[in-house]
Short mmCIF file of C-alpha atoms in Angstrom, two decimals:
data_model
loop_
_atom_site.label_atom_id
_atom_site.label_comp_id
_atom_site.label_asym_id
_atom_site.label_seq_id
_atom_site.Cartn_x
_atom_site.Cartn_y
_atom_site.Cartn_z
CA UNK A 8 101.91 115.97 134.27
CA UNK A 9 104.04 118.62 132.78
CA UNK A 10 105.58 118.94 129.50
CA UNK A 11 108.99 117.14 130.33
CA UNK A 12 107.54 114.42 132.57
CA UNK A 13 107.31 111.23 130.84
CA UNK A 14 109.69 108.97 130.56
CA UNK A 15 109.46 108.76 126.48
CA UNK A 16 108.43 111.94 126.25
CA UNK A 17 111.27 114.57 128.00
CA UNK A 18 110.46 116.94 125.28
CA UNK A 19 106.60 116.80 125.25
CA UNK A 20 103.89 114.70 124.23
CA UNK A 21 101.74 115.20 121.46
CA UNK A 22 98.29 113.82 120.41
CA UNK A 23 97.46 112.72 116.78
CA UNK A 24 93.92 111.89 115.31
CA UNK A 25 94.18 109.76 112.20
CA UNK A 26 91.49 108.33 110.21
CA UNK A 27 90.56 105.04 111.32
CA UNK A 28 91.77 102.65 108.43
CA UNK A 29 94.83 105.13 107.62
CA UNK A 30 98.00 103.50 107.76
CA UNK A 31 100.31 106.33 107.02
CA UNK A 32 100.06 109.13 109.85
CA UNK A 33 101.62 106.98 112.60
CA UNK A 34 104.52 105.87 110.40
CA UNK A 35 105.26 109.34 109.08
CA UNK A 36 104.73 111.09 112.29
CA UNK A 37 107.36 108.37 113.84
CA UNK A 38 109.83 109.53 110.85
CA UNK A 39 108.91 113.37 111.97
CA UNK A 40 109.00 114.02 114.99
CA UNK A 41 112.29 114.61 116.94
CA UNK A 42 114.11 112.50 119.29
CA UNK A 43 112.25 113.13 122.58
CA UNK A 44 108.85 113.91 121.60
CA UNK A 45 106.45 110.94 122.33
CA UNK A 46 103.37 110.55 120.18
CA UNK A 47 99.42 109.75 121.41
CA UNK A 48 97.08 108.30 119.03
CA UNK A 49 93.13 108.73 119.05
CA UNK A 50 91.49 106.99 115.80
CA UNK A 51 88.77 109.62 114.54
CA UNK A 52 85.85 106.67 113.48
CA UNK A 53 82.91 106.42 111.93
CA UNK A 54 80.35 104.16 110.56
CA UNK A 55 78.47 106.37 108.24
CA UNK A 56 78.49 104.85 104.64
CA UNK A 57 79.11 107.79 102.22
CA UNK A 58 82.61 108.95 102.41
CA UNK A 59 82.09 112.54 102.55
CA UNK A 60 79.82 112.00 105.32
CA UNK A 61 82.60 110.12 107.27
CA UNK A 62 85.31 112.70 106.80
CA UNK A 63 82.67 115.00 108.03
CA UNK A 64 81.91 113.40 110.98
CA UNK A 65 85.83 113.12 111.53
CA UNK A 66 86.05 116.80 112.14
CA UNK A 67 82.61 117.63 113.59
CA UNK A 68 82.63 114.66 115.96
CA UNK A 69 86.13 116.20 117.57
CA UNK A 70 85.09 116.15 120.85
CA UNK A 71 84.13 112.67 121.13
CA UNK A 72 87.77 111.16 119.86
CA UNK A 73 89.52 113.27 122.45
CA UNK A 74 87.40 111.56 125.27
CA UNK A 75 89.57 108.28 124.23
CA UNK A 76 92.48 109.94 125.83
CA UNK A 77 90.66 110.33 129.07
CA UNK A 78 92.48 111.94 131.44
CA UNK A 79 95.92 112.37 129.54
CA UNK A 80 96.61 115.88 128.65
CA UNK A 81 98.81 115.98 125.65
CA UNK A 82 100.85 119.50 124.82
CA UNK A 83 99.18 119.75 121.53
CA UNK A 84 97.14 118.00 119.21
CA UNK A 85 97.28 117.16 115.64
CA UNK A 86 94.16 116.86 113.61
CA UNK A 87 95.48 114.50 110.61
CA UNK A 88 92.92 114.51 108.32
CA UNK A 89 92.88 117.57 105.80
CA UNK A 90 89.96 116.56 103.46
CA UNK A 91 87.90 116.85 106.56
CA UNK A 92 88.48 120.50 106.57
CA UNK A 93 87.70 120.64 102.63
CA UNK A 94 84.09 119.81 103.54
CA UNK A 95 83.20 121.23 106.64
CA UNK A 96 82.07 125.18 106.52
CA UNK A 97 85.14 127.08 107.78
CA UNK A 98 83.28 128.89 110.82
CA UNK A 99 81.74 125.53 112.15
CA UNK A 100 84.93 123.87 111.86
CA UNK A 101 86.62 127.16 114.05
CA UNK A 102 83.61 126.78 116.49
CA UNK A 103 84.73 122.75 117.18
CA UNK A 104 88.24 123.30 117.57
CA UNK A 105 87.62 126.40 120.10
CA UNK A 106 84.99 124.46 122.00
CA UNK A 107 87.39 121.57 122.25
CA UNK A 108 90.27 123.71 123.16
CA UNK A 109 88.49 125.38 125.78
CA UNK A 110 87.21 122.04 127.33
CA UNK A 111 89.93 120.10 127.14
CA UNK A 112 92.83 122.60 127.76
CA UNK A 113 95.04 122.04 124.81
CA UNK A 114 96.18 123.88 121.41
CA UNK A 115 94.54 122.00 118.42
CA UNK A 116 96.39 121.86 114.96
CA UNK A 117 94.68 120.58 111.83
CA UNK A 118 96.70 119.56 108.57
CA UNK A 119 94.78 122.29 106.84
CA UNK A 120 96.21 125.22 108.92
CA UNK A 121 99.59 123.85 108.74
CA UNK A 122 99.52 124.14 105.46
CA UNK A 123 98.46 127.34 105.55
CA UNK A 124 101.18 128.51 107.95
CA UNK A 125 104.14 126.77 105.79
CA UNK A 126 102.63 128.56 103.01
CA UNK A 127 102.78 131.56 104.21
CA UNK A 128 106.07 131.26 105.80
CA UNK A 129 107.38 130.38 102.12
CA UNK A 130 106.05 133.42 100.52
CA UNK A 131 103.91 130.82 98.30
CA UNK A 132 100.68 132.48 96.58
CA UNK A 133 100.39 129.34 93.52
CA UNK A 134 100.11 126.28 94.64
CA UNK A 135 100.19 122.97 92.43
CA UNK A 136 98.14 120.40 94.02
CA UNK A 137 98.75 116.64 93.69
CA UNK A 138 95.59 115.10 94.80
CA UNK A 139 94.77 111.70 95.32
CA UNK A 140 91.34 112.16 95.99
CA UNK A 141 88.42 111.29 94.18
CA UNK A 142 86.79 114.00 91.78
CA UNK A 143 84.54 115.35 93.97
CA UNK A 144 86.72 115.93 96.95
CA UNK A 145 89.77 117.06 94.78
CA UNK A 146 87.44 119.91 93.49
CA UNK A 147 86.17 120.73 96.97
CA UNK A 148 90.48 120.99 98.09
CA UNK A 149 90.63 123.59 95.28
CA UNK A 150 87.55 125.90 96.40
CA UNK A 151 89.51 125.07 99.65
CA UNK A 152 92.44 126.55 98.95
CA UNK A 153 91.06 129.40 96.38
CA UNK A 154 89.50 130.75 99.25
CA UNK A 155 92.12 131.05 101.34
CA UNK A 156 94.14 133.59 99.21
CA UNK A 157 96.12 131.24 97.30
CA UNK A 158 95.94 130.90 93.49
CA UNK A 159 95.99 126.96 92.77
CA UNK A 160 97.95 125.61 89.68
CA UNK A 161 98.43 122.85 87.85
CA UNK A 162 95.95 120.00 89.91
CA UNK A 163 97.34 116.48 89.44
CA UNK A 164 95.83 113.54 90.59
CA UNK A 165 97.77 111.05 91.77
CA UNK A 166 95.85 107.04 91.71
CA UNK A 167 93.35 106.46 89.65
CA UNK A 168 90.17 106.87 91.98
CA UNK A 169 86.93 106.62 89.95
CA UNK A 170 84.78 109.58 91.14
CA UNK A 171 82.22 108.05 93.17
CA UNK A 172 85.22 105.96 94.86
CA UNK A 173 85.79 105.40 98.54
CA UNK A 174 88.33 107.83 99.93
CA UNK A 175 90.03 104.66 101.66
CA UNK A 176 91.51 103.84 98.35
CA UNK A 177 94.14 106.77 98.86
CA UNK A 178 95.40 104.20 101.34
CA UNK A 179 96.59 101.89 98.74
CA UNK A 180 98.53 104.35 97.40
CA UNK A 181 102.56 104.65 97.66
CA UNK A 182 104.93 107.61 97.55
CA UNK A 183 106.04 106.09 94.04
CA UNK A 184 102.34 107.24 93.00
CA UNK A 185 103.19 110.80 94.52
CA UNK A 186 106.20 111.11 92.82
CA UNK A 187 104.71 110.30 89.04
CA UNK A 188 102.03 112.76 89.60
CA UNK A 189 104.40 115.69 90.86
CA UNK A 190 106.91 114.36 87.47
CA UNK A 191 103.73 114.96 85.25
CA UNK A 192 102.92 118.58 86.54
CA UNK A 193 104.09 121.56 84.82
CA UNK A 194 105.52 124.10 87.62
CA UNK A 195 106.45 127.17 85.53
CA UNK A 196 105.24 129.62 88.07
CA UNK A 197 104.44 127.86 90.73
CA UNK A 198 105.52 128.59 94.82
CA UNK A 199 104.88 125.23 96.56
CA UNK A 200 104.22 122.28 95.56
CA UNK A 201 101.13 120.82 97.65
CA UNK A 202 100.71 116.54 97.91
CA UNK A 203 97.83 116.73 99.62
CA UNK A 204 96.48 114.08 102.28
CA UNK A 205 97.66 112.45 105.16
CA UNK A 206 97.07 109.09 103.83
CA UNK A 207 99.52 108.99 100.74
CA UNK A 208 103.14 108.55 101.45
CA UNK A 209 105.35 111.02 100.40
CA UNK A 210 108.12 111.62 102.89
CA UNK A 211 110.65 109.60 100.64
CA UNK A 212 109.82 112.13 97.52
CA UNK A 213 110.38 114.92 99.96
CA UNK A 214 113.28 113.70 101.76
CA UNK A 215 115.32 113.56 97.94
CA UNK A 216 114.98 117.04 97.86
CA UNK A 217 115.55 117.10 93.73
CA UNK A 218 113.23 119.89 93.06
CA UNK A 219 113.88 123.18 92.82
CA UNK A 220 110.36 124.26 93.96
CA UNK A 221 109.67 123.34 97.93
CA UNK A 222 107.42 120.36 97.95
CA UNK A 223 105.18 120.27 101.32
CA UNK A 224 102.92 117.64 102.43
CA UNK A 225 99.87 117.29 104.82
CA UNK A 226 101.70 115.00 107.40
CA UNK A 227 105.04 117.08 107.36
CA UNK A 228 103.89 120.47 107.35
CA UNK A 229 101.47 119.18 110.85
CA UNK A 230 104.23 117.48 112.19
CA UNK A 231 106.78 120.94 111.69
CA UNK A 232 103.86 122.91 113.47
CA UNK A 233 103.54 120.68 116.53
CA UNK A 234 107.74 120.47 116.34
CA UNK A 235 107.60 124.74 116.33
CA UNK A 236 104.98 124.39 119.50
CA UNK A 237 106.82 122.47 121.56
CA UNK A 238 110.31 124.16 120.44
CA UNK A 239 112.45 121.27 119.36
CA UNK A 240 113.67 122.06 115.82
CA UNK A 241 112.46 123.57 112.52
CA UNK A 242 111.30 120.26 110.20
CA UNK A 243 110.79 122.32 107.22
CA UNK A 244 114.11 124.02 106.32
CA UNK A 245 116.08 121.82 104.68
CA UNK A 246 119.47 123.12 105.77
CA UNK A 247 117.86 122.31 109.54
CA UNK A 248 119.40 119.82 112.13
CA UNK A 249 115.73 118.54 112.62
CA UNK A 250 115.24 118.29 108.96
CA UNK A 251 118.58 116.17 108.66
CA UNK A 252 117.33 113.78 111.43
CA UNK A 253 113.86 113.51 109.69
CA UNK A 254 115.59 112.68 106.64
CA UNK A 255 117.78 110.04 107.68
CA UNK A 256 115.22 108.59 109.94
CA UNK A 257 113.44 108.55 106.11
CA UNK A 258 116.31 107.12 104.52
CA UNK A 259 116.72 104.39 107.39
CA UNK A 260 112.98 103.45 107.88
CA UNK A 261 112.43 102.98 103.84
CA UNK A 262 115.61 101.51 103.64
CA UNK A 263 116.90 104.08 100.69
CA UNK A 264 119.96 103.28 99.30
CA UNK A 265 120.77 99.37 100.26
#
């Protein structure tokens, strides 16, 4: 079915793997996307006990989620999970996402790389990263980042995640948590602000648009890079018709301002 063909979808459909317990990535992506672009979900599961393990698994395991879609065919897919790229080796996660690509027939997006490419498009060499993760996965998203070419900031954790805690405890988290991290961070210097993770909420701190440096998040800056492939709007410029829409969709869903 091409591109246009569904009835929900005239402007394309795109597929989304979120964590399995995440609550977040189908409500934000719903808040996203533009008008006309209809939305697949595959949960990326797992039942192994150690959460670095899991998130693992997530990305490794790639092939197996997209069988859930069975014969559908989306226009692009959005890999929703960015600590999974924090932990597997670079090259192994590039071999997965070709060998999926080449056997299922469709582009593959991770959070990770659309951070990368809404860095980039900002200019933004230091980061500040507001982390909700646990200690030893916020460390691994700074080697992350570090060796990507960008210089990483002030790190502020957002929740108060013992070390060895379960990563599923990001998903008790609200954007109000997001915001009191990014008000504690110092960013003399900084590009881009980072709040990493799909499973913290953060559109409504974005949406205000109060700071002078651009604040980016994992769900947004996937959901402007599947928006870009499918050519219906530009979600990160502020001054954008799709950003406007994104934003009041924001405003309406979290009922701002009543």
């Amino acid at each position: 079915m091409s591109a246009g063909a569904y009835d929900y979808g005239r402007h394309g459909l795109i597929g989304i793997g979120t964590p399995q317990a995440n609550p977040t990535v189908e409500a934000e992506m719903a808040i996203l996307l533009p008008a006309g672009v209809a939305m697949a979900v595959t949960r990326l599961t797992s039942a192994a006990p150690v959460p670095a393990d899991r998130l693992r698994e997530y990305l490794l395991r790639l092939a197996d989620y997209l069988e859930a879609f069975d014969t559908l065919r989306p226009a692009a897919f959005g890999f929703a999970c960015t600590a999974s790229s924090y932990l597997v080796d670079a090259s192994d996660a590039q071999r997965v996402l070709a060998a999926c690509e080449d056997r299922f027939g469709y582009p593959i997006v991770t959070a990770a790389d659309a951070i990368a490419g809404a860095l980039d498009r900002l200019g933004a060499r230091r980061i500040a990263l507001i982390s909700p993760y646990p200690e030893g996965l916020r460390a691994a998203s700074e080697r992350y980042w570090s060796a990507r070419g960008y210089e990483v900031g002030p790190v502020i954790g957002a929740g108060e995640l013992a070390p060895d805690a379960d990563t599923r405890g990001i998903y008790a988290l609200g954007s109000a948590d997001a915001a009191a991290a990014l008000a504690r961070a110092d960013l003399s210097g900084v590009d881009a602000v980072l709040l990493s993770g799909t499973g913290m909420p953060s559109l409504p701190l974005i949406a205000s648009g109060s700071d002078a440096v651009p604040v980016l998040s994992s769900n947004l800056c996937l959901a402007a890079a599947l928006s870009e492939r499918l050519g219906q709007g530009d979600l990160l410029d502020p001054q954008s018709t799709a950003s406007h829409e994104w934003r009041a969709r924001c405003r309406a869903a979290t009922l701002q301002g009543t």
